[in-house]
CSV table of C-alpha atoms and ligand atoms in Angstrom, one decimal:
chain,number,residue,atom,x,y,z
A,819,UNK,CA,30.6,10.6,17.1
A,820,UNK,CA,32.1,8.0,19.4
A,821,UNK,CA,34.0,5.1,17.8
A,822,UNK,CA,32.0,1.9,17.8
A,823,UNK,CA,28.6,3.5,17.5
A,824,UNK,CA,27.2,1.9,14.4
A,825,UNK,CA,25.2,4.7,12.8
A,826,UNK,CA,24.2,8.2,13.8
A,827,UNK,CA,22.1,10.8,12.1
A,828,UNK,CA,23.5,14.2,13.1
A,829,UNK,CA,20.8,16.9,13.0
A,830,UNK,CA,22.0,20.5,12.6
A,831,UNK,CA,19.4,22.5,14.5
A,832,UNK,CA,21.1,25.7,13.4
A,833,UNK,CA,20.3,24.7,9.8
A,834,UNK,CA,16.7,24.1,10.7
A,835,UNK,CA,16.5,27.5,12.4
A,836,UNK,CA,18.1,29.3,9.4
A,837,UNK,CA,15.9,27.5,6.9
A,838,UNK,CA,12.8,28.6,8.8
A,839,UNK,CA,14.1,32.1,9.0
A,840,UNK,CA,14.5,32.1,5.2
A,841,UNK,CA,11.0,30.7,4.5
A,842,UNK,CA,8.0,33.0,4.1
A,843,UNK,CA,6.1,34.1,7.2
A,844,UNK,CA,3.8,33.4,8.9
A,845,UNK,CA,5.2,29.9,8.8
A,846,UNK,CA,3.7,26.7,10.1
A,847,UNK,CA,6.5,24.1,10.3
A,848,UNK,CA,5.4,20.6,9.5
A,849,UNK,CA,7.0,18.2,12.0
A,850,UNK,CA,5.0,15.0,11.5
A,851,UNK,CA,6.6,11.5,11.1
A,852,UNK,CA,9.2,12.3,13.7
A,853,UNK,CA,10.1,15.5,12.0
A,854,UNK,CA,10.5,13.8,8.6
A,855,UNK,CA,12.9,11.4,10.4
A,856,UNK,CA,15.0,14.2,12.0
A,857,UNK,CA,13.6,13.8,15.6
A,858,UNK,CA,10.4,15.8,16.3
A,859,UNK,CA,11.0,17.5,19.6
A,860,UNK,CA,14.4,19.2,18.9
A,861,UNK,CA,13.2,20.1,15.3
A,862,UNK,CA,10.0,21.7,16.6
A,863,UNK,CA,12.0,23.9,19.1
A,864,UNK,CA,14.5,24.9,16.4
A,865,UNK,CA,11.6,25.7,13.9
A,866,UNK,CA,10.0,27.9,16.5
A,867,UNK,CA,13.3,29.6,17.3
A,868,UNK,CA,13.7,30.2,13.5
A,869,UNK,CA,10.4,32.1,13.4
A,870,UNK,CA,7.7,29.5,12.8
A,871,UNK,CA,4.5,30.5,14.7
A,872,UNK,CA,2.7,27.2,14.2
A,873,UNK,CA,3.5,23.5,14.1
A,874,UNK,CA,1.6,20.9,12.1
A,875,UNK,CA,1.5,17.1,12.6
A,876,UNK,CA,-0.4,14.3,11.0
A,877,UNK,CA,-1.7,12.5,14.1
A,878,UNK,CA,-3.2,13.3,17.5
A,879,UNK,CA,-0.5,11.3,19.2
A,880,UNK,CA,2.2,13.5,17.6
A,881,UNK,CA,0.4,16.6,19.0
A,882,UNK,CA,0.3,15.0,22.4
A,883,UNK,CA,4.1,14.2,22.1
A,884,UNK,CA,4.8,17.9,21.3
A,885,UNK,CA,2.8,19.0,24.4
A,886,UNK,CA,4.6,16.4,26.6
A,887,UNK,CA,7.9,17.9,25.3
A,888,UNK,CA,6.8,21.3,26.6
A,889,UNK,CA,5.8,22.9,23.2
A,890,UNK,CA,3.2,25.6,23.8
A,891,UNK,CA,2.7,27.0,20.3
A,892,UNK,CA,-0.4,26.5,18.2
A,893,UNK,CA,-0.4,22.9,16.8
A,894,UNK,CA,-2.5,21.8,13.9
A,895,UNK,CA,-3.4,18.1,13.4
A,896,UNK,CA,-3.8,17.6,9.7
A,897,UNK,CA,-4.7,13.9,9.4
A,898,UNK,CA,-8.0,12.1,9.6
A,899,UNK,CA,-9.0,11.3,13.2
A,900,UNK,CA,-11.1,8.6,14.9
A,901,UNK,CA,-13.3,9.6,17.8
A,902,UNK,CA,-10.7,8.5,20.3
A,903,UNK,CA,-7.9,10.3,18.4
A,904,UNK,CA,-10.0,13.5,18.3
A,905,UNK,CA,-10.1,13.3,22.1
A,906,UNK,CA,-6.4,13.0,22.2
A,907,UNK,CA,-6.0,16.0,19.9
A,908,UNK,CA,-8.3,18.1,21.9
A,909,UNK,CA,-6.6,17.1,25.2
A,910,UNK,CA,-3.4,18.4,23.6
A,911,UNK,CA,-5.2,21.7,22.8
A,912,UNK,CA,-4.6,21.2,19.1
A,913,UNK,CA,-6.5,22.7,16.2
A,914,UNK,CA,-7.9,20.0,13.9
A,915,UNK,CA,-8.8,19.9,10.2
A,916,UNK,CA,-12.5,19.4,9.5
A,917,UNK,CA,-14.4,18.4,6.3
A,918,UNK,CA,-17.4,16.8,8.0
A,919,UNK,CA,-20.2,18.2,10.2
A,920,UNK,CA,-19.3,15.6,12.8
A,921,UNK,CA,-15.7,16.8,13.3
A,922,UNK,CA,-16.7,20.5,12.9
A,923,UNK,CA,-19.3,20.0,15.7
A,924,UNK,CA,-16.9,18.2,18.0
A,925,UNK,CA,-13.9,20.5,18.1
A,926,UNK,CA,-13.5,24.0,19.4
A,927,UNK,CA,-11.1,25.2,16.7
A,928,UNK,CA,-11.2,23.7,13.2
A,929,UNK,CA,-9.6,24.4,9.8
A,930,UNK,CA,-12.0,23.7,7.1
A,931,UNK,CA,-10.4,21.8,4.2
A,932,UNK,CA,-11.6,22.0,0.7
A,933,UNK,CA,-10.4,19.4,-1.7
A,934,UNK,CA,-9.5,21.4,-4.8
A,935,UNK,CA,-7.8,18.5,-6.6
A,936,UNK,CA,-5.6,16.5,-4.3
A,937,UNK,CA,-8.3,13.9,-4.0
A,938,UNK,CA,-7.3,12.7,-0.6
A,939,UNK,CA,-8.7,14.5,2.5
A,940,UNK,CA,-11.0,17.5,2.6
A,941,UNK,CA,-14.4,17.8,1.0
A,942,UNK,CA,-15.1,18.4,-2.6
A,943,UNK,CA,-18.6,19.6,-1.7
A,944,UNK,CA,-18.2,23.4,-1.7
A,945,UNK,CA,-21.6,24.0,-0.1
A,946,UNK,CA,-20.7,21.8,2.8
A,947,UNK,CA,-17.3,23.6,3.1
A,948,UNK,CA,-19.1,27.0,3.0
A,949,UNK,CA,-21.5,25.8,5.8
A,950,UNK,CA,-18.6,24.6,7.9
A,951,UNK,CA,-16.6,27.7,7.3
A,952,UNK,CA,-19.5,29.9,8.5
A,953,UNK,CA,-19.4,28.3,11.9
A,954,UNK,CA,-17.9,30.4,14.7
A,955,UNK,CA,-15.4,27.6,15.6
A,956,UNK,CA,-13.9,27.7,12.0
A,957,UNK,CA,-10.6,29.4,12.6
A,958,UNK,CA,-8.9,28.4,9.4
A,959,UNK,CA,-9.5,27.6,5.7
A,960,UNK,CA,-7.2,25.3,3.9
A,961,UNK,CA,-6.4,23.1,0.8
A,962,UNK,CA,-3.4,21.1,-0.3
A,963,UNK,CA,-1.7,21.0,-3.7
A,964,UNK,CA,-1.1,17.8,-5.6
A,965,UNK,CA,1.5,19.0,-8.1
A,966,UNK,CA,3.2,22.1,-6.6
A,967,UNK,CA,6.6,20.4,-7.1
A,968,UNK,CA,6.0,20.0,-10.9
A,969,UNK,CA,6.9,23.4,-12.3
A,970,UNK,CA,4.7,24.7,-15.0
A,971,UNK,CA,1.9,22.2,-14.5
A,972,UNK,CA,-1.7,23.4,-14.9
A,973,UNK,CA,-3.4,21.6,-12.0
A,974,UNK,CA,-1.6,23.8,-9.5
A,975,UNK,CA,-3.1,27.0,-11.0
A,976,UNK,CA,-6.5,25.4,-11.2
A,977,UNK,CA,-6.3,24.4,-7.5
A,978,UNK,CA,-5.1,27.8,-6.5
A,979,UNK,CA,-8.0,29.5,-8.4
A,980,UNK,CA,-10.6,27.2,-6.9
A,981,UNK,CA,-9.3,27.8,-3.4
A,982,UNK,CA,-9.2,31.5,-4.0
A,983,UNK,CA,-12.8,31.5,-5.1
A,984,UNK,CA,-13.8,29.5,-2.0
A,985,UNK,CA,-11.9,32.0,0.3
A,986,UNK,CA,-13.7,34.9,-1.4
A,987,UNK,CA,-17.1,33.2,-1.1
A,988,UNK,CA,-16.5,32.5,2.6
A,989,UNK,CA,-15.7,36.2,2.9
A,990,UNK,CA,-14.4,36.2,6.5
A,991,UNK,CA,-11.2,38.0,7.5
A,992,UNK,CA,-11.1,36.6,11.0
A,993,UNK,CA,-9.8,33.2,9.7
A,994,UNK,CA,-6.3,32.0,8.8
A,995,UNK,CA,-6.1,31.0,5.2
A,996,UNK,CA,-3.4,28.5,4.2
A,997,UNK,CA,-2.6,26.3,1.3
A,998,UNK,CA,1.1,26.3,0.4
A,999,UNK,CA,3.4,23.4,1.0
A,1000,UNK,CA,7.2,23.9,0.5
A,1001,UNK,CA,7.1,23.7,-3.2
A,1002,UNK,CA,4.2,26.2,-3.5
A,1003,UNK,CA,5.8,28.5,-1.0
A,1004,UNK,CA,9.1,28.6,-3.0
A,1005,UNK,CA,7.3,28.7,-6.4
A,1006,UNK,CA,4.5,31.1,-6.1
A,1007,UNK,CA,4.0,34.0,-3.6
A,1008,UNK,CA,0.4,34.1,-4.8
A,1009,UNK,CA,-0.2,30.8,-2.9
A,1010,UNK,CA,1.0,32.1,0.5
A,1011,UNK,CA,-2.3,33.7,1.8
A,1012,UNK,CA,-2.1,34.1,5.6
A,1013,UNK,CA,0.4,31.3,6.3
A,1014,UNK,CA,2.5,28.7,4.5
A,1015,UNK,CA,2.7,25.1,5.7
A,1016,UNK,CA,6.3,24.0,5.0
A,1017,UNK,CA,7.7,20.6,5.8
A,1018,UNK,CA,10.5,19.4,3.6
A,1019,UNK,CA,12.1,22.8,3.1
A,1020,UNK,CA,12.4,23.2,6.9
A,1021,UNK,CA,14.9,20.3,6.9
A,1022,UNK,CA,16.9,21.8,4.0
A,1023,UNK,CA,15.6,19.3,1.5
A,1024,UNK,CA,14.5,20.4,-1.9
A,1025,UNK,CA,10.8,19.8,-2.8
A,1026,UNK,CA,11.9,19.8,-6.5
A,1027,UNK,CA,14.5,17.1,-5.9
A,1028,UNK,CA,17.3,19.2,-7.1
A,1029,UNK,CA,20.0,21.0,-5.0
A,1030,UNK,CA,18.5,22.7,-2.0
A,1031,UNK,CA,21.2,25.4,-2.1
A,1032,UNK,CA,19.4,26.9,-5.1
A,1033,UNK,CA,16.8,28.0,-2.5
A,1034,UNK,CA,19.4,28.9,0.1
A,1035,UNK,CA,18.2,25.8,2.1
A,1036,UNK,CA,20.8,23.9,4.2
A,1037,UNK,CA,20.3,20.2,4.7
A,1038,UNK,CA,20.0,19.5,8.4
A,1039,UNK,CA,20.6,15.8,8.4
A,1040,UNK,CA,23.8,13.9,7.9
A,1041,UNK,CA,24.2,10.2,8.2
A,1042,UNK,CA,27.4,8.7,9.6
A,1043,UNK,CA,28.9,5.3,10.3
A,1044,UNK,CA,32.4,4.0,10.5
A,1045,UNK,CA,34.8,1.6,8.9
A,1046,UNK,CA,34.5,-1.5,11.1
A,1047,UNK,CA,36.6,-3.9,9.1
A,1048,UNK,CA,39.0,-3.9,6.2
A,1049,UNK,CA,40.0,-6.9,4.0
A,1050,UNK,CA,41.7,-7.5,0.8
A,1051,UNK,CA,39.9,-9.3,-2.0
A,1052,UNK,CA,41.7,-11.2,-4.7
A,1053,UNK,CA,40.6,-10.8,-8.3
A,1054,UNK,CA,37.4,-12.8,-8.9
A,1055,UNK,CA,36.3,-12.9,-5.2
A,1056,UNK,CA,32.7,-12.0,-4.6
A,1057,UNK,CA,31.1,-10.0,-1.7
A,1058,UNK,CA,28.0,-10.3,0.3
A,1059,UNK,CA,24.7,-12.1,-0.2
A,1060,UNK,CA,24.3,-13.5,-3.7
A,1061,UNK,CA,27.8,-12.3,-4.6
A,1062,UNK,CA,26.2,-9.5,-6.6
A,1063,UNK,CA,29.6,-7.9,-7.0
A,1064,UNK,CA,33.0,-9.4,-7.7
A,1065,UNK,CA,36.4,-7.8,-7.6
A,1066,UNK,CA,37.9,-7.7,-11.1
A,1067,UNK,CA,41.4,-7.3,-9.7
A,1068,UNK,CA,42.9,-7.2,-6.2
A,1069,UNK,CA,40.9,-4.6,-4.1
A,1070,UNK,CA,40.6,-3.4,-0.6
A,1071,UNK,CA,37.1,-3.6,0.9
A,1072,UNK,CA,35.7,-1.8,3.9
A,1073,UNK,CA,32.7,-3.1,5.9
A,1074,UNK,CA,30.4,-0.4,7.3
A,1075,UNK,CA,27.9,-1.3,10.0
A,1076,UNK,CA,24.7,0.2,8.6
A,1077,UNK,CA,22.1,-1.6,6.6
A,1078,UNK,CA,18.4,-1.9,5.8
A,1079,UNK,CA,17.7,-2.6,9.4
A,1080,UNK,CA,18.7,1.1,9.9
A,1081,UNK,CA,16.7,2.3,6.9
A,1082,UNK,CA,19.6,2.3,4.5
A,1083,UNK,CA,17.6,0.5,1.8
A,1084,UNK,CA,18.5,-2.6,-0.1
A,1085,UNK,CA,17.8,-0.8,-3.3
A,1086,UNK,CA,21.1,0.9,-2.7
A,1087,UNK,CA,23.0,-2.4,-3.4
A,1088,UNK,CA,25.7,-1.6,-6.0
A,1089,UNK,CA,23.9,1.7,-6.3
A,1090,UNK,CA,25.4,4.3,-3.9
A,1091,UNK,CA,28.6,6.1,-3.0
A,1092,UNK,CA,29.8,6.9,0.5
A,1093,UNK,CA,32.5,9.3,1.7
A,1094,UNK,CA,35.6,8.3,3.5
A,1095,UNK,CA,38.5,10.7,4.0
A,1096,UNK,CA,36.7,13.2,1.9
A,1097,UNK,CA,36.6,10.9,-1.2
A,1098,UNK,CA,33.7,9.0,-2.8
A,1099,UNK,CA,33.9,5.3,-2.8
A,1100,UNK,CA,31.3,2.9,-4.4
A,1101,UNK,CA,29.1,0.8,-2.2
A,1102,UNK,CA,29.5,-2.7,-3.7
A,1103,UNK,CA,27.5,-5.9,-3.2
A,1104,UNK,CA,24.2,-6.3,-1.5
A,1105,UNK,CA,23.1,-4.0,1.3
A,1106,UNK,CA,22.4,-6.4,4.1
A,1107,UNK,CA,20.4,-5.8,7.3
A,1108,UNK,CA,23.3,-4.6,9.4
A,1109,UNK,CA,26.2,-3.9,7.0
A,1110,UNK,CA,27.3,-2.5,3.7
A,1111,UNK,CA,30.6,-3.1,1.9
A,1112,UNK,CA,32.6,-0.4,0.1
A,1113,UNK,CA,35.3,-0.8,-2.5
A,1114,UNK,CA,38.4,1.1,-1.6
A,1115,UNK,CA,40.6,0.4,-4.7
A,1116,UNK,CA,43.9,-1.3,-5.2
A,1117,UNK,CA,45.7,0.8,-2.7
A,1118,UNK,CA,44.2,2.6,0.3
A,1119,UNK,CA,45.0,4.8,3.2
A,1120,UNK,CA,41.6,4.1,4.8
A,1121,UNK,CA,41.8,2.6,8.3
A,1122,UNK,CA,39.5,0.9,10.7
A,1123,UNK,CA,37.7,3.5,12.7
A,1124,UNK,CA,37.5,6.1,9.9
A,1125,UNK,CA,34.3,8.0,9.7
A,1126,UNK,CA,31.9,7.1,6.8
A,1127,UNK,CA,29.4,9.7,5.6
A,1128,UNK,CA,26.4,8.2,3.7
A,1129,UNK,CA,24.5,11.5,3.5
A,1130,UNK,CA,26.1,14.8,4.1
A,1131,UNK,CA,29.4,16.6,3.6
A,1132,UNK,CA,33.0,15.4,4.2
A,1133,UNK,CA,35.8,17.6,3.0
A,1134,UNK,CA,35.0,19.0,-0.4
A,1135,UNK,CA,32.5,16.2,-1.3
A,1136,UNK,CA,28.9,16.0,-0.5
A,1137,UNK,CA,26.1,13.4,-0.9
A,1138,UNK,CA,22.6,14.9,-0.8
A,1139,UNK,CA,19.5,13.0,0.3
A,1140,UNK,CA,18.3,14.0,-3.2
A,1141,UNK,CA,21.1,11.9,-4.7
A,1142,UNK,CA,20.2,8.9,-2.6
A,1143,UNK,CA,16.5,9.4,-3.5
A,1144,UNK,CA,17.3,9.5,-7.2
A,1145,UNK,CA,19.2,6.2,-7.0
A,1146,UNK,CA,16.3,4.6,-5.2
A,1147,UNK,CA,13.7,6.0,-7.6
A,1148,UNK,CA,12.0,7.8,-4.7
A,1149,UNK,CA,12.0,11.3,-3.1
A,1150,UNK,CA,14.1,12.8,-0.4
A,1151,UNK,CA,11.2,12.8,2.0
A,1152,UNK,CA,11.3,9.0,2.0
A,1153,UNK,CA,15.0,8.8,2.5
A,1154,UNK,CA,15.1,10.7,5.8
A,1155,UNK,CA,11.7,9.6,7.0
A,1156,UNK,CA,12.7,6.0,6.3
A,1157,UNK,CA,15.6,6.0,8.7
A,1158,UNK,CA,14.7,3.6,11.4
A,1159,UNK,CA,14.9,4.0,15.2
A,1160,UNK,CA,18.2,2.0,15.4
A,1161,UNK,CA,19.9,5.1,13.9
A,1162,UNK,CA,20.4,7.4,16.9
A,1163,UNK,CA,19.5,11.1,16.2
A,1164,UNK,CA,22.1,13.4,17.5
A,1165,UNK,CA,20.8,17.0,17.5
A,1166,UNK,CA,23.5,19.7,17.7
A,1167,UNK,CA,24.0,23.4,17.3
B,804,PLP,C1,-1.7,18.9,4.4
B,804,PLP,C2,-0.2,19.1,4.3
B,804,PLP,N1,0.3,20.4,4.3
B,804,PLP,C3,1.6,20.6,4.2
B,804,PLP,C4,2.5,19.6,4.1
B,804,PLP,C5,4.0,19.9,4.0
B,804,PLP,O1,4.5,19.5,2.7
B,804,PLP,P1,6.0,19.7,2.3
B,804,PLP,O2,6.8,18.8,3.1
B,804,PLP,O3,6.0,19.3,0.8
B,804,PLP,O4,6.3,21.1,2.5
B,804,PLP,C6,2.1,18.3,4.1
B,804,PLP,C7,3.0,17.2,4.0
B,804,PLP,O5,2.8,16.2,3.4
B,804,PLP,C8,0.7,18.0,4.2
B,804,PLP,O6,0.2,16.8,4.2
């Protein structure tokens, strides 16, 4: 990272490749929403290099972007499509998901989606789903789990049984049957069918919000900034908007040029650690649009220009996206996907 660059997300494509290699096959790697914030194009290529045979996106535009980037693998568009968007998806030679006669009639290759309990997309009408699945252009059967990440819950088993009954009733062996997201893929081989659709695990994030290492997954994203300014605060001096933090005693303070304008959320005010010189330091005061402030203690060897790691490893210390998510009361998905375009993505191998 060059000194003076405000904030960079480094993306370890080798980690993406290895994560894909460790996930069940056949694997459809989900790269929607800019590859969960990691940068869609490079991530897609790394996933394919790691053994993914398919890619899935949410929107037709994302499928078109993959094609424009030279991706030739099968691509599945999973989201709802307007007529115009369907045209874009077909132009990109993507498979689409169908749960209405209208879409099933309009696309050459559809994956029929049964809503077994997610209550979002897909049809709950089994007869309609069976009719759509009998069409020659039905190339896939799918469903999506609502609670695969909640171990031991009963809805997962009910959804799985309902889907299995549907697949048996369709009775075709020339279609690709797929249901499992990352949590299901890691939790239950019985949910794998002919393909798993993994997103979050591809990026080395834990669908269960614990340590991804437990599943031999390697986080691909690290978030870096730098110490742009250092000052000494006297006891009683406040910092940042609203002076939400005050030095109790004389303290060194670093200013780091990353803020909620980069997707480093304001909910992390007085509620995050960062790594400098391999040590944890508390983020103090309000996260502002462009800066955060970090307490360095009464004495410090930290200097202007030092690297700051907000997510990732430095020396023996690590801050996982799961930790940031816990502090924000959200999930790791939102932490990486929420990084804004002002943070440059720097893929490396
Ligand atoms: C239909 C569908 N399948 C698979 C996935 C991948 O889920 P995950 O990132 O939990 O593996 C998603 C993501 O939200 C999805 O919407």
